[in-house]
């Protein structure tokens, strides 16, 4: 395992990368080549976006590489490491999707069940006609990106769902939504008879071999928990909200998240129900433009152009409703795909991408919510250089 730490961004490789092109390696790059590639790609973005701390983790052909920049907290100046805990925002949805798929593989739930069939409290509402799968793929009928302020509490969210009226017929439009996929996770946990937090931290994460991933960071790990910085450069951390654990609540390290990527690329060593769950999250359910929607994961034929990747992760895709084209039957994982997911909280920004057929993946974690396009450009540049 190779690790590179650069606490000060003082020098960069004179790669053509800085001029907008990336080098391509005919064979596996040396440590020095990889270091120079990552430095040249990450350094300018950190300076331009005023990012306090950032971690890059790469897995390639079973080898892990870590590159750590800046500090986890300006207050104590502790440098970022591969064990620094970052908020990963909506990348948390990939864990929620895996748990829902695991509930199905364990015989506790069917994604085709209606929400009200799983949770009797929703009977007599619109959720008599909305499936768990539609919730998990943002096609319930126009649930909003966030809960309204007056419903953004654990004790009020069910009341919100009971009175909610769909904007579109279920299954017709994709509207990216925390309440939507959050409710799918809540239903999965209900079907398994335990709270979501307990199932994730005590069942799913250990089965994945993740030892430093949390919904609630323990006191003895708080020293590793980075401070996030908002647009005014003030320290912030995520605050509680309705279905926060399910939609955006995970805190993890670059090393643990890279293990999750490796489990997604090579699940054969996991127990059978978890292998089945990962396959379910990698299944294509519908397309919107050039993007195929899985369970939380979104994917594209690889190689993929930067423009296509940016379009699939655009503000328009997150904020607006889009008609969907369902794949009937759903499409099992194909060869040569890039899977990805972005995530943000008020003070953190995350991006994960991996290409199983190339045995390569990348994790980018920062303690600032900087623009998604900058994260995607970093990953695309590095992956392109290492695979093309």
Short mmCIF file of C-alpha atoms in Angstrom, two decimals:
data_model
loop_
_atom_site.label_atom_id
_atom_site.label_comp_id
_atom_site.label_asym_id
_atom_site.label_seq_id
_atom_site.Cartn_x
_atom_site.Cartn_y
_atom_site.Cartn_z
CA UNK A 1 0.00 0.00 0.00
CA UNK A 2 1.39 3.35 -1.04
CA UNK A 3 0.54 6.53 0.82
CA UNK A 4 1.44 10.08 -0.05
CA UNK A 5 0.88 13.07 2.20
CA UNK A 6 1.18 16.64 1.06
CA UNK A 7 0.28 19.09 3.85
CA UNK A 8 1.17 22.13 1.77
CA UNK A 9 0.25 22.56 -1.86
CA UNK A 10 3.48 24.23 -2.85
CA UNK A 11 4.61 22.41 -5.96
CA UNK A 12 2.92 20.52 -8.75
CA UNK A 13 4.08 18.26 -11.51
CA UNK A 14 4.51 19.91 -14.87
CA UNK A 15 2.05 17.54 -16.49
CA UNK A 16 0.18 18.41 -19.65
CA UNK A 17 -2.73 17.88 -17.27
CA UNK A 18 -2.40 21.46 -16.11
CA UNK A 19 -3.16 22.52 -19.67
CA UNK A 20 -6.35 20.48 -19.72
CA UNK A 21 -5.05 17.15 -20.99
CA UNK A 22 -4.13 14.08 -19.01
CA UNK A 23 -1.24 11.69 -19.47
CA UNK A 24 -2.06 8.09 -20.29
CA UNK A 25 -0.02 5.23 -18.91
CA UNK A 26 0.74 2.24 -21.09
CA UNK A 27 1.21 0.12 -17.96
CA UNK A 28 0.55 0.43 -14.26
CA UNK A 29 2.10 3.77 -13.24
CA UNK A 30 4.93 3.99 -10.76
CA UNK A 31 4.30 5.51 -7.35
CA UNK A 32 6.01 8.68 -8.54
CA UNK A 33 3.84 8.92 -11.67
CA UNK A 34 0.65 8.39 -9.68
CA UNK A 35 1.74 10.93 -7.09
CA UNK A 36 2.45 13.51 -9.76
CA UNK A 37 -0.86 12.83 -11.52
CA UNK A 38 -2.93 13.24 -8.35
CA UNK A 39 -0.99 16.31 -7.19
CA UNK A 40 -1.36 18.02 -10.54
CA UNK A 41 -5.09 17.30 -10.64
CA UNK A 42 -6.01 18.07 -7.03
CA UNK A 43 -3.70 20.97 -6.17
CA UNK A 44 -5.18 23.69 -8.39
CA UNK A 45 -8.75 22.77 -7.37
CA UNK A 46 -7.89 23.03 -3.68
CA UNK A 47 -6.41 26.46 -4.19
CA UNK A 48 -9.20 27.74 -6.44
CA UNK A 49 -11.97 26.44 -4.17
CA UNK A 50 -10.23 27.28 -0.88
CA UNK A 51 -10.56 23.71 0.37
CA UNK A 52 -9.14 23.18 3.85
CA UNK A 53 -8.58 19.43 3.68
CA UNK A 54 -9.01 16.70 1.09
CA UNK A 55 -8.37 12.96 0.85
CA UNK A 56 -8.04 10.94 -2.33
CA UNK A 57 -8.06 7.14 -2.21
CA UNK A 58 -7.50 4.96 -5.28
CA UNK A 59 -7.77 1.22 -5.66
CA UNK A 60 -6.25 -0.34 -8.76
CA UNK A 61 -5.73 -4.04 -9.32
CA UNK A 62 -6.15 -4.70 -5.62
CA UNK A 63 -3.63 -2.06 -4.52
CA UNK A 64 -4.69 0.90 -2.37
CA UNK A 65 -3.11 4.33 -2.67
CA UNK A 66 -3.82 7.29 -0.37
CA UNK A 67 -3.12 10.97 -0.96
CA UNK A 68 -3.90 13.40 1.83
CA UNK A 69 -3.91 17.18 1.66
CA UNK A 70 -4.40 20.02 4.09
CA UNK A 71 -5.92 19.79 7.54
CA UNK A 72 -9.01 18.19 9.07
CA UNK A 73 -9.53 21.22 11.30
CA UNK A 74 -8.09 24.72 11.20
CA UNK A 75 -8.61 24.90 14.94
CA UNK A 76 -6.01 22.26 15.80
CA UNK A 77 -4.15 21.97 12.49
CA UNK A 78 -4.34 18.17 12.47
CA UNK A 79 -3.44 16.94 8.99
CA UNK A 80 -5.87 14.90 6.92
CA UNK A 81 -5.13 11.17 6.89
CA UNK A 82 -6.72 8.11 5.35
CA UNK A 83 -8.50 7.62 8.71
CA UNK A 84 -9.98 11.14 8.95
CA UNK A 85 -13.77 10.96 9.21
CA UNK A 86 -15.69 13.01 6.66
CA UNK A 87 -19.41 13.52 6.19
CA UNK A 88 -20.30 11.97 2.83
CA UNK A 89 -23.80 13.40 2.37
CA UNK A 90 -25.78 11.61 -0.32
CA UNK A 91 -23.13 8.95 -0.86
CA UNK A 92 -24.87 7.61 2.27
CA UNK A 93 -27.71 6.61 -0.06
CA UNK A 94 -25.56 3.80 -1.46
CA UNK A 95 -25.46 2.24 2.03
CA UNK A 96 -29.21 2.69 2.42
CA UNK A 97 -29.80 1.05 -0.95
CA UNK A 98 -27.54 -1.84 0.01
CA UNK A 99 -29.49 -2.36 3.24
CA UNK A 100 -32.83 -2.31 1.38
CA UNK A 101 -31.48 -4.82 -1.14
CA UNK A 102 -30.13 -6.93 1.73
CA UNK A 103 -33.58 -6.95 3.34
CA UNK A 104 -34.95 -8.31 0.06
CA UNK A 105 -32.18 -10.91 -0.27
CA UNK A 106 -32.92 -11.99 3.32
CA UNK A 107 -36.59 -12.54 2.53
CA UNK A 108 -37.86 -9.72 4.73
CA UNK A 109 -38.95 -7.34 1.97
CA UNK A 110 -39.72 -7.18 -1.71
CA UNK A 111 -38.83 -4.02 -3.60
CA UNK A 112 -42.09 -4.48 -5.49
CA UNK A 113 -44.12 -4.17 -2.25
CA UNK A 114 -46.13 -1.02 -1.85
CA UNK A 115 -44.96 1.25 0.93
CA UNK A 116 -48.24 0.95 2.82
CA UNK A 117 -48.11 -2.85 2.65
CA UNK A 118 -44.80 -2.69 4.51
CA UNK A 119 -45.79 0.10 6.91
CA UNK A 120 -49.46 -0.02 7.99
CA UNK A 121 -49.29 3.59 9.22
CA UNK A 122 -49.23 4.69 5.56
CA UNK A 123 -52.44 2.90 4.59
CA UNK A 124 -55.06 5.14 3.04
CA UNK A 125 -52.42 7.49 1.61
CA UNK A 126 -50.79 7.88 -1.80
CA UNK A 127 -48.34 5.19 -0.69
CA UNK A 128 -50.99 2.53 -1.29
CA UNK A 129 -49.84 2.82 -4.92
CA UNK A 130 -46.11 3.56 -4.58
CA UNK A 131 -43.58 0.74 -4.38
CA UNK A 132 -40.41 0.52 -2.34
CA UNK A 133 -38.50 0.38 -5.65
CA UNK A 134 -40.09 3.61 -6.82
CA UNK A 135 -39.11 5.27 -3.55
CA UNK A 136 -35.55 3.94 -3.85
CA UNK A 137 -35.24 5.23 -7.43
CA UNK A 138 -36.82 8.66 -6.86
CA UNK A 139 -39.91 7.87 -8.97
CA UNK A 140 -42.62 8.02 -6.29
CA UNK A 141 -44.32 10.93 -8.05
CA UNK A 142 -42.42 14.10 -7.21
CA UNK A 143 -41.35 13.95 -3.57
CA UNK A 144 -39.17 17.05 -3.03
CA UNK A 145 -35.42 17.23 -2.62
CA UNK A 146 -35.78 18.05 1.08
CA UNK A 147 -38.50 17.84 3.69
CA UNK A 148 -40.32 21.13 4.31
CA UNK A 149 -38.98 22.79 7.45
CA UNK A 150 -42.16 22.05 9.40
CA UNK A 151 -41.83 18.31 8.64
CA UNK A 152 -38.08 17.90 9.00
CA UNK A 153 -38.29 16.06 12.32
CA UNK A 154 -38.49 12.34 13.10
CA UNK A 155 -41.83 12.71 14.87
CA UNK A 156 -43.44 14.66 12.03
CA UNK A 157 -42.24 12.92 8.89
CA UNK A 158 -44.92 10.19 8.83
CA UNK A 159 -47.60 12.85 9.11
CA UNK A 160 -46.03 14.59 6.12
CA UNK A 161 -46.08 11.40 4.04
CA UNK A 162 -49.71 10.66 4.94
CA UNK A 163 -50.92 13.97 3.57
CA UNK A 164 -48.53 14.23 0.61
CA UNK A 165 -50.11 14.37 -2.84
CA UNK A 166 -48.11 13.16 -5.88
CA UNK A 167 -47.28 15.61 -8.64
CA UNK A 168 -46.85 12.87 -11.26
CA UNK A 169 -48.14 9.31 -11.61
CA UNK A 170 -45.85 6.95 -9.73
CA UNK A 171 -43.04 5.59 -11.89
CA UNK A 172 -43.17 8.23 -14.61
CA UNK A 173 -40.68 10.88 -13.46
CA UNK A 174 -37.38 10.96 -11.63
CA UNK A 175 -37.27 13.66 -8.95
CA UNK A 176 -34.11 13.34 -6.87
CA UNK A 177 -35.28 13.30 -3.27
CA UNK A 178 -34.00 12.68 0.25
CA UNK A 179 -37.50 11.87 1.58
CA UNK A 180 -38.01 9.34 -1.22
CA UNK A 181 -34.94 7.15 -0.82
CA UNK A 182 -34.95 7.90 2.90
CA UNK A 183 -38.38 6.33 3.24
CA UNK A 184 -37.21 3.24 1.34
CA UNK A 185 -34.49 2.78 3.97
CA UNK A 186 -36.97 3.34 6.78
CA UNK A 187 -39.26 0.68 5.30
CA UNK A 188 -36.39 -1.77 4.90
CA UNK A 189 -35.47 -1.36 8.55
CA UNK A 190 -39.13 -1.72 9.59
CA UNK A 191 -39.38 -4.96 7.63
CA UNK A 192 -36.33 -6.28 9.49
CA UNK A 193 -37.72 -5.34 12.88
CA UNK A 194 -34.94 -3.02 14.05
CA UNK A 195 -34.12 0.71 13.85
CA UNK A 196 -32.24 1.76 10.72
CA UNK A 197 -29.23 3.04 12.67
CA UNK A 198 -28.86 -0.28 14.51
CA UNK A 199 -29.13 -2.35 11.33
CA UNK A 200 -26.60 -0.24 9.48
CA UNK A 201 -24.02 0.03 12.25
CA UNK A 202 -24.42 -3.44 13.82
CA UNK A 203 -25.31 -5.60 10.82
CA UNK A 204 -24.49 -4.15 7.41
CA UNK A 205 -21.23 -2.33 8.11
CA UNK A 206 -19.58 -5.26 9.95
CA UNK A 207 -20.62 -7.63 7.16
CA UNK A 208 -18.88 -5.29 4.72
CA UNK A 209 -15.75 -5.20 6.88
CA UNK A 210 -16.10 -1.49 7.62
CA UNK A 211 -14.81 -0.62 11.07
CA UNK A 212 -14.59 3.19 10.89
CA UNK A 213 -17.93 4.13 9.34
CA UNK A 214 -20.64 5.63 11.52
CA UNK A 215 -23.99 7.33 11.67
CA UNK A 216 -23.21 8.51 15.19
CA UNK A 217 -19.47 9.04 15.70
CA UNK A 218 -18.42 7.51 19.06
CA UNK A 219 -16.73 9.75 21.59
CA UNK A 220 -13.46 7.86 21.25
CA UNK A 221 -13.44 8.59 17.50
CA UNK A 222 -14.32 12.29 17.65
CA UNK A 223 -10.66 13.23 17.36
CA UNK A 224 -10.75 11.84 13.81
CA UNK A 225 -13.95 13.67 12.82
CA UNK A 226 -13.04 16.59 10.55
CA UNK A 227 -14.68 19.96 10.84
CA UNK A 228 -16.51 21.03 7.73
CA UNK A 229 -16.31 24.57 6.37
CA UNK A 230 -19.22 26.38 4.76
CA UNK A 231 -19.21 28.99 2.00
CA UNK A 232 -18.29 31.65 4.58
CA UNK A 233 -15.41 29.45 5.79
CA UNK A 234 -17.13 28.90 9.13
CA UNK A 235 -16.88 25.47 10.82
CA UNK A 236 -20.05 23.36 10.52
CA UNK A 237 -21.25 19.80 10.93
CA UNK A 238 -24.45 18.17 9.74
CA UNK A 239 -27.54 18.70 11.90
CA UNK A 240 -30.29 16.17 12.65
CA UNK A 241 -33.32 15.95 10.38
CA UNK A 242 -36.06 13.56 9.28
CA UNK A 243 -34.54 10.41 7.74
CA UNK A 244 -31.10 11.98 7.99
CA UNK A 245 -29.37 8.65 8.61
CA UNK A 246 -30.99 7.11 5.57
CA UNK A 247 -30.38 10.02 3.17
CA UNK A 248 -27.18 11.81 4.15
CA UNK A 249 -25.98 10.79 7.62
CA UNK A 250 -22.91 8.57 7.12
CA UNK A 251 -19.47 9.64 8.33
CA UNK A 252 -16.52 7.60 7.12
CA UNK A 253 -12.86 7.65 6.17
CA UNK A 254 -11.17 7.43 2.79
CA UNK A 255 -9.82 3.99 3.70
CA UNK A 256 -13.19 2.59 4.79
CA UNK A 257 -15.05 4.04 1.82
CA UNK A 258 -12.42 2.55 -0.48
CA UNK A 259 -13.11 -0.84 1.13
CA UNK A 260 -16.78 -0.34 0.31
CA UNK A 261 -15.82 0.39 -3.30
CA UNK A 262 -13.76 -2.80 -3.39
CA UNK A 263 -16.68 -4.78 -1.96
CA UNK A 264 -18.87 -3.41 -4.74
CA UNK A 265 -16.33 -4.35 -7.39
CA UNK A 266 -15.49 -7.80 -5.98
CA UNK A 267 -18.32 -9.01 -3.73
CA UNK A 268 -17.48 -12.73 -4.05
CA UNK A 269 -15.92 -12.83 -0.58
CA UNK A 270 -19.12 -11.63 1.10
CA UNK A 271 -22.00 -13.76 2.34
CA UNK A 272 -24.50 -14.74 -0.37
CA UNK A 273 -27.35 -12.39 0.66
CA UNK A 274 -24.94 -9.45 0.61
CA UNK A 275 -23.61 -10.50 -2.80
CA UNK A 276 -27.21 -10.54 -4.02
CA UNK A 277 -27.83 -7.14 -2.45
CA UNK A 278 -24.88 -5.55 -4.22
CA UNK A 279 -26.01 -7.07 -7.52
CA UNK A 280 -29.43 -5.52 -6.93
CA UNK A 281 -27.95 -2.07 -6.33
CA UNK A 282 -25.98 -2.44 -9.59
CA UNK A 283 -29.08 -3.37 -11.59
CA UNK A 284 -30.30 -0.82 -14.13
CA UNK A 285 -33.94 0.11 -13.60
CA UNK A 286 -34.42 3.01 -16.02
CA UNK A 287 -32.54 5.56 -18.06
CA UNK A 288 -32.60 9.34 -18.09
CA UNK A 289 -30.52 10.68 -20.94
CA UNK A 290 -27.17 8.89 -20.89
CA UNK A 291 -27.44 7.90 -17.23
CA UNK A 292 -28.81 4.57 -15.98
CA UNK A 293 -30.35 4.56 -12.51
CA UNK A 294 -29.52 1.73 -10.14
CA UNK A 295 -30.32 1.67 -6.44
CA UNK A 296 -28.53 4.88 -5.40
CA UNK A 297 -25.65 4.15 -7.79
CA UNK A 298 -25.86 5.83 -11.18
CA UNK A 299 -23.89 4.46 -14.08
CA UNK A 300 -22.67 4.91 -17.65
CA UNK A 301 -20.98 2.84 -20.37
CA UNK A 302 -17.22 3.15 -19.94
CA UNK A 303 -15.24 4.95 -21.18
CA UNK A 304 -17.51 7.94 -20.64
CA UNK A 305 -16.87 11.48 -21.77
CA UNK A 306 -16.51 14.19 -19.18
CA UNK A 307 -19.48 16.04 -20.67
CA UNK A 308 -21.77 13.04 -20.18
CA UNK A 309 -20.62 12.53 -16.63
CA UNK A 310 -21.15 16.19 -15.83
CA UNK A 311 -24.62 16.15 -17.38
CA UNK A 312 -25.66 13.13 -15.33
CA UNK A 313 -24.49 14.82 -12.13
CA UNK A 314 -25.72 18.31 -12.99
CA UNK A 315 -27.79 20.69 -10.90
CA UNK A 316 -30.58 20.25 -13.43
CA UNK A 317 -30.57 16.48 -12.85
CA UNK A 318 -30.76 16.98 -9.09
CA UNK A 319 -33.30 19.78 -9.00
CA UNK A 320 -35.73 19.09 -11.84
CA UNK A 321 -38.10 16.26 -12.72
CA UNK A 322 -37.24 14.08 -15.72
CA UNK A 323 -39.32 11.51 -17.57
CA UNK A 324 -37.85 8.04 -17.22
CA UNK A 325 -37.51 5.11 -19.61
CA UNK A 326 -37.92 1.90 -17.60
CA UNK A 327 -35.84 -1.12 -18.55
CA UNK A 328 -38.15 -4.12 -18.74
CA UNK A 329 -36.90 -6.39 -17.39
CA UNK A 330 -34.37 -4.57 -15.18
CA UNK A 331 -30.87 -4.89 -16.57
CA UNK A 332 -28.31 -6.86 -14.54
CA UNK A 333 -24.84 -5.34 -14.29
CA UNK A 334 -23.16 -5.18 -17.69
CA UNK A 335 -19.49 -5.10 -18.60
CA UNK A 336 -17.60 -1.82 -18.88
CA UNK A 337 -19.65 0.47 -16.69
CA UNK A 338 -18.64 3.40 -14.51
CA UNK A 339 -20.65 3.64 -11.29
CA UNK A 340 -20.70 6.93 -9.38
CA UNK A 341 -22.36 8.97 -6.66
CA UNK A 342 -21.88 12.50 -5.37
CA UNK A 343 -22.68 13.68 -1.85
CA UNK A 344 -22.64 16.92 0.12
CA UNK A 345 -23.54 18.42 3.46
CA UNK A 346 -23.20 22.06 4.49
CA UNK A 347 -19.47 21.69 5.10
CA UNK A 348 -18.38 18.57 3.19
CA UNK A 349 -18.18 17.30 -0.38
CA UNK A 350 -17.73 13.70 -1.53
CA UNK A 351 -17.48 11.77 -4.78
CA UNK A 352 -17.07 8.06 -5.49
CA UNK A 353 -16.55 6.38 -8.86
CA UNK A 354 -15.46 2.90 -9.88
CA UNK A 355 -15.15 0.71 -12.97
CA UNK A 356 -15.35 -2.98 -12.02
CA UNK A 357 -14.16 -4.27 -15.40
CA UNK A 358 -10.96 -2.23 -14.97
CA UNK A 359 -10.62 -3.08 -11.27
CA UNK A 360 -10.25 0.59 -10.44
CA UNK A 361 -12.05 3.00 -8.15
CA UNK A 362 -11.59 6.42 -6.60
CA UNK A 363 -12.85 8.16 -3.47
CA UNK A 364 -12.57 11.94 -3.03
CA UNK A 365 -13.51 13.45 0.35
CA UNK A 366 -13.21 17.08 1.38
CA UNK A 367 -14.24 19.20 4.35
CA UNK A 368 -15.87 21.75 2.08
CA UNK A 369 -18.95 21.55 -0.13
CA UNK A 370 -17.25 22.61 -3.36
CA UNK A 371 -18.97 22.26 -6.76
CA UNK A 372 -19.73 18.79 -8.06
CA UNK A 373 -18.16 19.49 -11.48
CA UNK A 374 -14.77 20.04 -9.85
CA UNK A 375 -14.94 16.68 -8.06
CA UNK A 376 -16.00 14.90 -11.22
CA UNK A 377 -13.23 16.49 -13.26
CA UNK A 378 -10.64 15.30 -10.73
CA UNK A 379 -11.94 11.73 -10.86
CA UNK A 380 -12.40 11.67 -14.63
CA UNK A 381 -8.89 12.97 -15.24
CA UNK A 382 -7.29 10.40 -12.94
CA UNK A 383 -9.38 7.44 -14.08
CA UNK A 384 -8.87 8.30 -17.74
CA UNK A 385 -5.11 8.49 -17.28
CA UNK A 386 -5.04 5.12 -15.52
CA UNK A 387 -7.38 3.18 -17.79
CA UNK A 388 -7.17 4.47 -21.37
#
